Amino acid sequence: MNILDDLKLQYRLGGIAMRVIYWNIACFILSLIFFYQYSIGQFDFPSWIALSSDPQVFMFKPWTFLTYAFFHDGFLHLLFNMMVLNFASTLFLTYFTQKQYLGLYILSALFAGVAFALSFYLSNISGSIVGASAAIMAILVAATTYSPLMNVRLFLFGNVKLWHITAVILILDLMQFRLGNMGGHISHLAGAFFGFAYIKLLQNGTDLSIIVSKTLDFFVNLFRKSPSSPFTKVHKNYQKPTQKPTSRIVTKDKTQQQIDEILDKISQSGYDCLTKEEKEFLFKAGK
């Protein structure tokens, strides 16, 4: 298997977190091809990708409230964000589903984008931002809010509580608030707030990610071709149907088959790729 096939396999089996990372990397590669000014050594993102704080720009390009969250202004910016995203994704998907993950990523990016544009507009400041940091902070803070005392093993530091890591990152953001990249730090903190609010609402029975799931399902079903069933001639059969005997062995085989499928999925993609229903089924089956 060559590298390209290996990457395709990882994308197909790695779950939504791996796909989001791939999307960010793909957008960065496109940025290097189309938006990097090699003469001056920096990116020049167009107004239809980067999120601008100017209402005359974002009102006519509302999709930029989402596109900005998949582009990065430099390799180190991308590398650090993807490392934190991979770390936060593993924690979040331990407790929640992939649909909730994607919903939180998208909604937090939108919320942080609105917070950035509104704060800059009220402060009479003009600027634009790119980067997935706000959505990443939302995922990290959401996992921390749900399980703050989770032990995380860090190189050189040993076991530390998850909330300690998140607190350090948030404090660093606050300390750099006035030093530079003010718009970025505003979006980071807005994303963190949204991640906290998402978990609190979820614990009270309100799952905001359903908005994204239903929207995506609507467009998928809209463009999905309905299977055309050819005309078939129907013959009536008046023979009395014979009742198939039920067997407990068949039921057991189906249960075992489902267990085997879940175990195969774990061996290929890891435990984190399982849905909440699959985790509960495996837990009950193991009793």
PDB file of C-alpha atoms in Angstrom:
ATOM      1  CA  MET A   1       0.000   0.000   0.000  1.00  0.00           C
ATOM      2  CA  ASN A   2       1.451   3.362  -1.043  1.00  0.00           C
ATOM      3  CA  ILE A   3       1.214   6.593   0.927  1.00  0.00           C
ATOM      4  CA  LEU A   4      -1.774   7.878  -1.046  1.00  0.00           C
ATOM      5  CA  ASP A   5      -3.762   4.703  -0.415  1.00  0.00           C
ATOM      6  CA  ASP A   6      -2.824   4.863   3.261  1.00  0.00           C
ATOM      7  CA  LEU A   7      -4.068   8.455   3.484  1.00  0.00           C
ATOM      8  CA  LYS A   8      -7.318   7.511   1.750  1.00  0.00           C
ATOM      9  CA  LEU A   9      -7.813   4.635   4.193  1.00  0.00           C
ATOM     10  CA  GLN A  10      -7.162   6.880   7.187  1.00  0.00           C
ATOM     11  CA  TYR A  11      -9.620   9.440   5.842  1.00  0.00           C
ATOM     12  CA  ARG A  12     -12.305   6.817   5.283  1.00  0.00           C
ATOM     13  CA  LEU A  13     -11.857   4.985   8.597  1.00  0.00           C
ATOM     14  CA  GLY A  14     -10.505   7.705  10.872  1.00  0.00           C
ATOM     15  CA  GLY A  15     -13.868   9.205  11.767  1.00  0.00           C
ATOM     16  CA  ILE A  16     -15.060  12.804  11.675  1.00  0.00           C
ATOM     17  CA  ALA A  17     -12.120  14.188  13.672  1.00  0.00           C
ATOM     18  CA  MET A  18      -9.601  12.858  11.161  1.00  0.00           C
ATOM     19  CA  ARG A  19     -11.690  14.214   8.297  1.00  0.00           C
ATOM     20  CA  VAL A  20     -11.832  17.701   9.824  1.00  0.00           C
ATOM     21  CA  ILE A  21      -8.039  17.632  10.176  1.00  0.00           C
ATOM     22  CA  TYR A  22      -7.713  16.555   6.544  1.00  0.00           C
ATOM     23  CA  TRP A  23     -10.047  19.374   5.459  1.00  0.00           C
ATOM     24  CA  ASN A  24      -7.889  21.928   7.274  1.00  0.00           C
ATOM     25  CA  ILE A  25      -4.706  20.541   5.713  1.00  0.00           C
ATOM     26  CA  ALA A  26      -6.288  20.524   2.247  1.00  0.00           C
ATOM     27  CA  CYS A  27      -7.356  24.163   2.660  1.00  0.00           C
ATOM     28  CA  PHE A  28      -3.821  25.073   3.728  1.00  0.00           C
ATOM     29  CA  ILE A  29      -2.364  23.420   0.625  1.00  0.00           C
ATOM     30  CA  LEU A  30      -4.822  25.349  -1.540  1.00  0.00           C
ATOM     31  CA  SER A  31      -3.781  28.524   0.276  1.00  0.00           C
ATOM     32  CA  LEU A  32      -0.140  27.903  -0.590  1.00  0.00           C
ATOM     33  CA  ILE A  33      -1.079  27.518  -4.254  1.00  0.00           C
ATOM     34  CA  PHE A  34      -3.486  30.413  -4.658  1.00  0.00           C
ATOM     35  CA  PHE A  35      -3.136  32.889  -1.767  1.00  0.00           C
ATOM     36  CA  TYR A  36       0.505  32.905  -0.692  1.00  0.00           C
ATOM     37  CA  GLN A  37       2.495  35.909  -1.836  1.00  0.00           C
ATOM     38  CA  TYR A  38       5.989  34.463  -2.233  1.00  0.00           C
ATOM     39  CA  SER A  39       7.462  37.901  -3.002  1.00  0.00           C
ATOM     40  CA  ILE A  40       6.598  39.202   0.461  1.00  0.00           C
ATOM     41  CA  GLY A  41       6.447  35.855   2.281  1.00  0.00           C
ATOM     42  CA  GLN A  42       2.902  35.982   3.641  1.00  0.00           C
ATOM     43  CA  PHE A  43      -0.681  34.994   2.871  1.00  0.00           C
ATOM     44  CA  ASP A  44      -3.176  37.331   1.278  1.00  0.00           C
ATOM     45  CA  PHE A  45      -6.582  35.767   1.850  1.00  0.00           C
ATOM     46  CA  PRO A  46      -9.438  37.135  -0.288  1.00  0.00           C
ATOM     47  CA  SER A  47     -12.534  38.611   1.313  1.00  0.00           C
ATOM     48  CA  TRP A  48     -14.614  35.589   0.248  1.00  0.00           C
ATOM     49  CA  ILE A  49     -12.569  33.286   2.523  1.00  0.00           C
ATOM     50  CA  ALA A  50     -11.297  35.318   5.492  1.00  0.00           C
ATOM     51  CA  LEU A  51     -13.884  36.743   7.870  1.00  0.00           C
ATOM     52  CA  SER A  52     -13.927  40.538   7.777  1.00  0.00           C
ATOM     53  CA  SER A  53     -15.275  42.786  10.523  1.00  0.00           C
ATOM     54  CA  ASP A  54     -16.620  45.177   7.903  1.00  0.00           C
ATOM     55  CA  PRO A  55     -20.428  44.763   7.600  1.00  0.00           C
ATOM     56  CA  GLN A  56     -20.284  45.835   3.960  1.00  0.00           C
ATOM     57  CA  VAL A  57     -18.118  42.777   3.339  1.00  0.00           C
ATOM     58  CA  PHE A  58     -19.534  39.987   5.515  1.00  0.00           C
ATOM     59  CA  MET A  59     -23.183  40.875   4.855  1.00  0.00           C
ATOM     60  CA  PHE A  60     -22.660  39.978   1.198  1.00  0.00           C
ATOM     61  CA  LYS A  61     -20.390  37.025   2.006  1.00  0.00           C
ATOM     62  CA  PRO A  62     -22.102  35.292   4.963  1.00  0.00           C
ATOM     63  CA  TRP A  63     -20.358  31.971   4.237  1.00  0.00           C
ATOM     64  CA  THR A  64     -17.113  33.534   5.507  1.00  0.00           C
ATOM     65  CA  PHE A  65     -18.440  33.025   9.050  1.00  0.00           C
ATOM     66  CA  LEU A  66     -17.563  29.370   8.428  1.00  0.00           C
ATOM     67  CA  THR A  67     -14.847  29.300   5.763  1.00  0.00           C
ATOM     68  CA  TYR A  68     -12.403  31.243   7.952  1.00  0.00           C
ATOM     69  CA  ALA A  69     -12.365  28.296  10.380  1.00  0.00           C
ATOM     70  CA  PHE A  70     -10.642  26.006   7.839  1.00  0.00           C
ATOM     71  CA  PHE A  71      -7.761  28.249   6.709  1.00  0.00           C
ATOM     72  CA  HIS A  72      -4.532  29.128   8.508  1.00  0.00           C
ATOM     73  CA  ASP A  73      -2.004  31.932   8.216  1.00  0.00           C
ATOM     74  CA  GLY A  74       1.185  29.877   8.286  1.00  0.00           C
ATOM     75  CA  PHE A  75       2.496  26.341   8.765  1.00  0.00           C
ATOM     76  CA  LEU A  76       3.145  26.709  12.508  1.00  0.00           C
ATOM     77  CA  HIS A  77      -0.377  28.104  12.944  1.00  0.00           C
ATOM     78  CA  LEU A  78      -1.758  25.002  11.228  1.00  0.00           C
ATOM     79  CA  LEU A  79       0.553  22.562  13.019  1.00  0.00           C
ATOM     80  CA  PHE A  80      -0.216  23.807  16.530  1.00  0.00           C
ATOM     81  CA  ASN A  81      -3.965  23.956  15.861  1.00  0.00           C
ATOM     82  CA  MET A  82      -4.090  20.437  14.416  1.00  0.00           C
ATOM     83  CA  MET A  83      -2.099  19.041  17.348  1.00  0.00           C
ATOM     84  CA  VAL A  84      -4.525  20.593  19.834  1.00  0.00           C
ATOM     85  CA  LEU A  85      -7.510  19.566  17.691  1.00  0.00           C
ATOM     86  CA  ASN A  86      -6.352  15.942  17.624  1.00  0.00           C
ATOM     87  CA  PHE A  87      -5.888  16.003  21.406  1.00  0.00           C
ATOM     88  CA  ALA A  88      -9.244  17.669  22.084  1.00  0.00           C
ATOM     89  CA  SER A  89     -11.070  15.446  19.583  1.00  0.00           C
ATOM     90  CA  THR A  90      -9.916  12.267  21.317  1.00  0.00           C
ATOM     91  CA  LEU A  91     -11.247  13.559  24.637  1.00  0.00           C
ATOM     92  CA  PHE A  92     -14.556  14.824  23.229  1.00  0.00           C
ATOM     93  CA  LEU A  93     -15.337  11.670  21.226  1.00  0.00           C
ATOM     94  CA  THR A  94     -14.784   9.560  24.336  1.00  0.00           C
ATOM     95  CA  TYR A  95     -18.155  10.801  25.586  1.00  0.00           C
ATOM     96  CA  PHE A  96     -20.039  12.174  22.582  1.00  0.00           C
ATOM     97  CA  THR A  97     -21.001  11.219  19.038  1.00  0.00           C
ATOM     98  CA  GLN A  98     -19.404  12.255  15.770  1.00  0.00           C
ATOM     99  CA  LYS A  99     -22.516  14.228  14.787  1.00  0.00           C
ATOM    100  CA  GLN A 100     -22.230  16.207  18.020  1.00  0.00           C
ATOM    101  CA  TYR A 101     -18.556  16.793  17.270  1.00  0.00           C
ATOM    102  CA  LEU A 102     -19.194  18.198  13.792  1.00  0.00           C
ATOM    103  CA  GLY A 103     -22.150  20.224  15.050  1.00  0.00           C
ATOM    104  CA  LEU A 104     -20.077  21.785  17.817  1.00  0.00           C
ATOM    105  CA  TYR A 105     -17.207  22.574  15.438  1.00  0.00           C
ATOM    106  CA  ILE A 106     -19.476  24.379  12.976  1.00  0.00           C
ATOM    107  CA  LEU A 107     -21.687  26.180  15.506  1.00  0.00           C
ATOM    108  CA  SER A 108     -18.765  27.374  17.622  1.00  0.00           C
ATOM    109  CA  ALA A 109     -17.014  28.712  14.521  1.00  0.00           C
ATOM    110  CA  LEU A 110     -20.158  30.632  13.581  1.00  0.00           C
ATOM    111  CA  PHE A 111     -20.631  31.968  17.111  1.00  0.00           C
ATOM    112  CA  ALA A 112     -16.986  33.033  17.440  1.00  0.00           C
ATOM    113  CA  GLY A 113     -17.132  34.685  14.016  1.00  0.00           C
ATOM    114  CA  VAL A 114     -20.150  36.736  15.034  1.00  0.00           C
ATOM    115  CA  ALA A 115     -18.446  37.692  18.319  1.00  0.00           C
ATOM    116  CA  PHE A 116     -15.330  38.838  16.448  1.00  0.00           C
ATOM    117  CA  ALA A 117     -17.220  40.857  13.826  1.00  0.00           C
ATOM    118  CA  LEU A 118     -19.516  42.464  16.391  1.00  0.00           C
ATOM    119  CA  SER A 119     -16.754  43.385  18.850  1.00  0.00           C
ATOM    120  CA  PHE A 120     -14.556  44.899  16.132  1.00  0.00           C
ATOM    121  CA  TYR A 121     -17.478  46.793  14.621  1.00  0.00           C
ATOM    122  CA  LEU A 122     -18.487  48.262  17.988  1.00  0.00           C
ATOM    123  CA  SER A 123     -14.857  49.184  18.665  1.00  0.00           C
ATOM    124  CA  ASN A 124     -14.615  50.837  15.235  1.00  0.00           C
ATOM    125  CA  ILE A 125     -11.743  48.518  14.278  1.00  0.00           C
ATOM    126  CA  SER A 126     -11.319  46.959  10.855  1.00  0.00           C
ATOM    127  CA  GLY A 127      -9.712  43.562  10.461  1.00  0.00           C
ATOM    128  CA  SER A 128     -10.093  39.985   9.337  1.00  0.00           C
ATOM    129  CA  ILE A 129      -9.295  36.559  10.758  1.00  0.00           C
ATOM    130  CA  VAL A 130      -8.640  32.972   9.678  1.00  0.00           C
ATOM    131  CA  GLY A 131      -8.008  29.873  11.749  1.00  0.00           C
ATOM    132  CA  ALA A 132      -9.708  26.946  13.459  1.00  0.00           C
ATOM    133  CA  SER A 133      -8.652  28.008  16.955  1.00  0.00           C
ATOM    134  CA  ALA A 134     -12.135  29.094  18.071  1.00  0.00           C
ATOM    135  CA  ALA A 135     -13.741  25.776  17.112  1.00  0.00           C
ATOM    136  CA  ILE A 136     -10.835  23.868  18.676  1.00  0.00           C
ATOM    137  CA  MET A 137     -11.226  25.788  21.926  1.00  0.00           C
ATOM    138  CA  ALA A 138     -14.928  24.957  21.933  1.00  0.00           C
ATOM    139  CA  ILE A 139     -14.213  21.226  21.617  1.00  0.00           C
ATOM    140  CA  LEU A 140     -11.513  21.324  24.292  1.00  0.00           C
ATOM    141  CA  VAL A 141     -13.600  23.351  26.754  1.00  0.00           C
ATOM    142  CA  ALA A 142     -16.650  21.163  26.089  1.00  0.00           C
ATOM    143  CA  ALA A 143     -14.698  18.022  27.002  1.00  0.00           C
ATOM    144  CA  THR A 144     -13.243  19.795  30.046  1.00  0.00           C
ATOM    145  CA  THR A 145     -16.665  21.005  31.193  1.00  0.00           C
ATOM    146  CA  TYR A 146     -18.054  17.479  30.976  1.00  0.00           C
ATOM    147  CA  SER A 147     -15.090  15.755  32.644  1.00  0.00           C
ATOM    148  CA  PRO A 148     -12.789  18.321  34.304  1.00  0.00           C
ATOM    149  CA  LEU A 149     -11.044  15.802  36.573  1.00  0.00           C
ATOM    150  CA  MET A 150      -9.981  13.452  33.783  1.00  0.00           C
ATOM    151  CA  ASN A 151      -6.315  12.484  34.142  1.00  0.00           C
ATOM    152  CA  VAL A 152      -4.162  13.320  31.123  1.00  0.00           C
ATOM    153  CA  ARG A 153      -0.574  12.122  30.913  1.00  0.00           C
ATOM    154  CA  LEU A 154       1.817  14.759  29.563  1.00  0.00           C
ATOM    155  CA  PHE A 155       5.446  14.302  28.628  1.00  0.00           C
ATOM    156  CA  LEU A 156       7.763  15.649  31.380  1.00  0.00           C
ATOM    157  CA  PHE A 157       4.769  16.552  33.584  1.00  0.00           C
ATOM    158  CA  GLY A 158       3.182  13.167  34.209  1.00  0.00           C
ATOM    159  CA  ASN A 159      -0.523  12.961  35.051  1.00  0.00           C
ATOM    160  CA  VAL A 160      -2.391  16.250  35.250  1.00  0.00           C
ATOM    161  CA  LYS A 161      -6.075  17.116  35.389  1.00  0.00           C
ATOM    162  CA  LEU A 162      -7.721  18.108  32.132  1.00  0.00           C
ATOM    163  CA  TRP A 163      -8.997  21.365  33.582  1.00  0.00           C
ATOM    164  CA  HIS A 164      -5.418  22.378  34.423  1.00  0.00           C
ATOM    165  CA  ILE A 165      -4.429  22.148  30.741  1.00  0.00           C
ATOM    166  CA  THR A 166      -7.480  24.059  29.578  1.00  0.00           C
ATOM    167  CA  ALA A 167      -7.008  26.724  32.250  1.00  0.00           C
ATOM    168  CA  VAL A 168      -3.400  27.342  31.185  1.00  0.00           C
ATOM    169  CA  ILE A 169      -4.432  27.766  27.537  1.00  0.00           C
ATOM    170  CA  LEU A 170      -7.219  30.190  28.465  1.00  0.00           C
ATOM    171  CA  ILE A 171      -4.937  32.213  30.756  1.00  0.00           C
ATOM    172  CA  LEU A 172      -2.342  32.522  27.989  1.00  0.00           C
ATOM    173  CA  ASP A 173      -5.068  33.823  25.684  1.00  0.00           C
ATOM    174  CA  LEU A 174      -6.124  36.414  28.238  1.00  0.00           C
ATOM    175  CA  MET A 175      -2.513  37.507  28.856  1.00  0.00           C
ATOM    176  CA  GLN A 176      -1.955  38.082  25.121  1.00  0.00           C
ATOM    177  CA  PHE A 177      -5.263  39.864  24.581  1.00  0.00           C
ATOM    178  CA  ARG A 178      -3.723  43.317  24.173  1.00  0.00           C
ATOM    179  CA  LEU A 179      -0.340  42.241  22.802  1.00  0.00           C
ATOM    180  CA  GLY A 180      -1.482  41.402  19.285  1.00  0.00           C
ATOM    181  CA  ASN A 181      -3.978  39.415  17.221  1.00  0.00           C
ATOM    182  CA  MET A 182      -6.821  40.848  19.252  1.00  0.00           C
ATOM    183  CA  GLY A 183      -9.431  39.487  16.847  1.00  0.00           C
ATOM    184  CA  GLY A 184      -8.011  35.996  17.143  1.00  0.00           C
ATOM    185  CA  HIS A 185      -8.091  36.060  20.946  1.00  0.00           C
ATOM    186  CA  ILE A 186     -11.670  37.339  20.939  1.00  0.00           C
ATOM    187  CA  SER A 187     -12.713  34.424  18.744  1.00  0.00           C
ATOM    188  CA  HIS A 188     -10.775  31.966  20.938  1.00  0.00           C
ATOM    189  CA  LEU A 189     -12.565  33.096  24.092  1.00  0.00           C
ATOM    190  CA  ALA A 190     -15.919  33.157  22.301  1.00  0.00           C
ATOM    191  CA  GLY A 191     -15.322  29.583  21.152  1.00  0.00           C
ATOM    192  CA  ALA A 192     -14.411  28.541  24.693  1.00  0.00           C
ATOM    193  CA  PHE A 193     -17.603  30.116  26.023  1.00  0.00           C
ATOM    194  CA  PHE A 194     -19.684  28.339  23.401  1.00  0.00           C
ATOM    195  CA  GLY A 195     -18.125  24.971  24.285  1.00  0.00           C
ATOM    196  CA  PHE A 196     -19.005  25.535  27.940  1.00  0.00           C
ATOM    197  CA  ALA A 197     -22.556  26.643  27.110  1.00  0.00           C
ATOM    198  CA  TYR A 198     -23.046  23.697  24.738  1.00  0.00           C
ATOM    199  CA  ILE A 199     -22.344  21.135  27.465  1.00  0.00           C
ATOM    200  CA  LYS A 200     -24.504  22.930  30.028  1.00  0.00           C
ATOM    201  CA  LEU A 201     -27.430  23.028  27.577  1.00  0.00           C
ATOM    202  CA  LEU A 202     -26.822  19.402  26.649  1.00  0.00           C
ATOM    203  CA  GLN A 203     -26.940  18.371  30.289  1.00  0.00           C
ATOM    204  CA  ASN A 204     -30.308  20.138  30.522  1.00  0.00           C
ATOM    205  CA  GLY A 205     -31.646  18.216  27.542  1.00  0.00           C
ATOM    206  CA  THR A 206     -30.916  20.658  24.669  1.00  0.00           C
ATOM    207  CA  ASP A 207     -28.524  19.423  21.998  1.00  0.00           C
ATOM    208  CA  LEU A 208     -27.641  22.353  19.721  1.00  0.00           C
ATOM    209  CA  SER A 209     -25.750  20.080  17.318  1.00  0.00           C
ATOM    210  CA  ILE A 210     -29.095  18.753  16.069  1.00  0.00           C
ATOM    211  CA  ILE A 211     -29.415  22.011  14.106  1.00  0.00           C
ATOM    212  CA  VAL A 212     -26.350  21.118  12.039  1.00  0.00           C
ATOM    213  CA  SER A 213     -27.264  17.433  11.731  1.00  0.00           C
ATOM    214  CA  LYS A 214     -30.751  18.170  10.427  1.00  0.00           C
ATOM    215  CA  THR A 215     -29.464  20.838   8.047  1.00  0.00           C
ATOM    216  CA  LEU A 216     -26.843  18.502   6.583  1.00  0.00           C
ATOM    217  CA  ASP A 217     -29.359  15.647   6.342  1.00  0.00           C
ATOM    218  CA  PHE A 218     -31.762  17.938   4.487  1.00  0.00           C
ATOM    219  CA  PHE A 219     -29.212  18.834   1.810  1.00  0.00           C
ATOM    220  CA  VAL A 220     -27.963  15.249   1.541  1.00  0.00           C
ATOM    221  CA  ASN A 221     -31.503  13.973   0.984  1.00  0.00           C
ATOM    222  CA  LEU A 222     -32.208  16.857  -1.392  1.00  0.00           C
ATOM    223  CA  PHE A 223     -29.439  15.874  -3.776  1.00  0.00           C
ATOM    224  CA  ARG A 224     -29.706  12.139  -3.253  1.00  0.00           C
ATOM    225  CA  LYS A 225     -31.418  10.392  -6.136  1.00  0.00           C
ATOM    226  CA  SER A 226     -34.433   8.383  -5.105  1.00  0.00           C
ATOM    227  CA  PRO A 227     -33.975   4.754  -6.171  1.00  0.00           C
ATOM    228  CA  SER A 228     -36.133   4.047  -9.204  1.00  0.00           C
ATOM    229  CA  SER A 229     -37.903   0.743  -8.872  1.00  0.00           C
ATOM    230  CA  PRO A 230     -38.693  -0.890 -12.228  1.00  0.00           C
ATOM    231  CA  PHE A 231     -42.190  -2.211 -12.885  1.00  0.00           C
ATOM    232  CA  THR A 232     -42.547  -5.769 -11.759  1.00  0.00           C
ATOM    233  CA  LYS A 233     -45.432  -8.080 -12.324  1.00  0.00           C
ATOM    234  CA  VAL A 234     -46.951  -9.328  -9.094  1.00  0.00           C
ATOM    235  CA  HIS A 235     -48.289 -12.872  -8.797  1.00  0.00           C
ATOM    236  CA  LYS A 236     -50.597 -13.738  -5.971  1.00  0.00           C
ATOM    237  CA  ASN A 237     -49.838 -16.852  -4.023  1.00  0.00           C
ATOM    238  CA  TYR A 238     -52.759 -18.383  -2.195  1.00  0.00           C
ATOM    239  CA  GLN A 239     -50.763 -21.060  -0.442  1.00  0.00           C
ATOM    240  CA  LYS A 240     -50.786 -20.832   3.310  1.00  0.00           C
ATOM    241  CA  PRO A 241     -47.437 -19.477   4.438  1.00  0.00           C
ATOM    242  CA  THR A 242     -45.422 -21.742   6.621  1.00  0.00           C
ATOM    243  CA  GLN A 243     -44.366 -20.190   9.887  1.00  0.00           C
ATOM    244  CA  LYS A 244     -40.646 -20.217  10.435  1.00  0.00           C
ATOM    245  CA  PRO A 245     -39.641 -21.626  13.791  1.00  0.00           C
ATOM    246  CA  THR A 246     -37.972 -19.154  16.093  1.00  0.00           C
ATOM    247  CA  SER A 247     -34.689 -20.080  17.610  1.00  0.00           C
ATOM    248  CA  ARG A 248     -32.713 -18.500  20.411  1.00  0.00           C
ATOM    249  CA  ILE A 249     -29.532 -19.488  18.636  1.00  0.00           C
ATOM    250  CA  VAL A 250     -30.336 -17.162  15.732  1.00  0.00           C
ATOM    251  CA  THR A 251     -30.868 -14.265  18.114  1.00  0.00           C
ATOM    252  CA  LYS A 252     -27.612 -15.015  19.813  1.00  0.00           C
ATOM    253  CA  ASP A 253     -25.803 -15.213  16.473  1.00  0.00           C
ATOM    254  CA  LYS A 254     -27.116 -11.790  15.448  1.00  0.00           C
ATOM    255  CA  THR A 255     -25.962 -10.295  18.726  1.00  0.00           C
ATOM    256  CA  GLN A 256     -22.562 -11.911  18.376  1.00  0.00           C
ATOM    257  CA  GLN A 257     -22.340 -10.707  14.790  1.00  0.00           C
ATOM    258  CA  GLN A 258     -22.994  -7.138  15.896  1.00  0.00           C
ATOM    259  CA  ILE A 259     -20.347  -7.488  18.613  1.00  0.00           C
ATOM    260  CA  ASP A 260     -17.848  -8.797  16.047  1.00  0.00           C
ATOM    261  CA  GLU A 261     -18.578  -5.877  13.732  1.00  0.00           C
ATOM    262  CA  ILE A 262     -17.998  -3.379  16.542  1.00  0.00           C
ATOM    263  CA  LEU A 263     -14.754  -5.117  17.541  1.00  0.00           C
ATOM    264  CA  ASP A 264     -13.577  -5.010  13.936  1.00  0.00           C
ATOM    265  CA  LYS A 265     -14.367  -1.305  13.856  1.00  0.00           C
ATOM    266  CA  ILE A 266     -12.317  -0.785  17.030  1.00  0.00           C
ATOM    267  CA  SER A 267      -9.367  -2.707  15.611  1.00  0.00           C
ATOM    268  CA  GLN A 268      -9.410  -0.593  12.466  1.00  0.00           C
ATOM    269  CA  SER A 269     -10.192   2.892  13.787  1.00  0.00           C
ATOM    270  CA  GLY A 270      -9.911   2.737  17.554  1.00  0.00           C
ATOM    271  CA  TYR A 271     -12.484   2.892  20.317  1.00  0.00           C
ATOM    272  CA  ASP A 272     -13.027   6.629  19.844  1.00  0.00           C
ATOM    273  CA  CYS A 273     -14.677   6.135  16.457  1.00  0.00           C
ATOM    274  CA  LEU A 274     -17.627   4.247  18.003  1.00  0.00           C
ATOM    275  CA  THR A 275     -20.966   5.982  18.307  1.00  0.00           C
ATOM    276  CA  LYS A 276     -22.626   6.436  21.667  1.00  0.00           C
ATOM    277  CA  GLU A 277     -25.132   3.675  20.816  1.00  0.00           C
ATOM    278  CA  GLU A 278     -22.338   1.252  19.886  1.00  0.00           C
ATOM    279  CA  LYS A 279     -20.496   1.972  23.129  1.00  0.00           C
ATOM    280  CA  GLU A 280     -23.659   1.351  25.152  1.00  0.00           C
ATOM    281  CA  PHE A 281     -24.392  -1.873  23.231  1.00  0.00           C
ATOM    282  CA  LEU A 282     -20.867  -3.168  23.787  1.00  0.00           C
ATOM    283  CA  PHE A 283     -21.056  -2.268  27.476  1.00  0.00           C
ATOM    284  CA  LYS A 284     -24.376  -4.101  27.930  1.00  0.00           C
ATOM    285  CA  ALA A 285     -23.188  -7.112  25.938  1.00  0.00           C
ATOM    286  CA  GLY A 286     -20.135  -7.412  28.156  1.00  0.00           C
ATOM    287  CA  LYS A 287     -22.196  -7.787  31.318  1.00  0.00           C
TER     288      LYS A 287
END
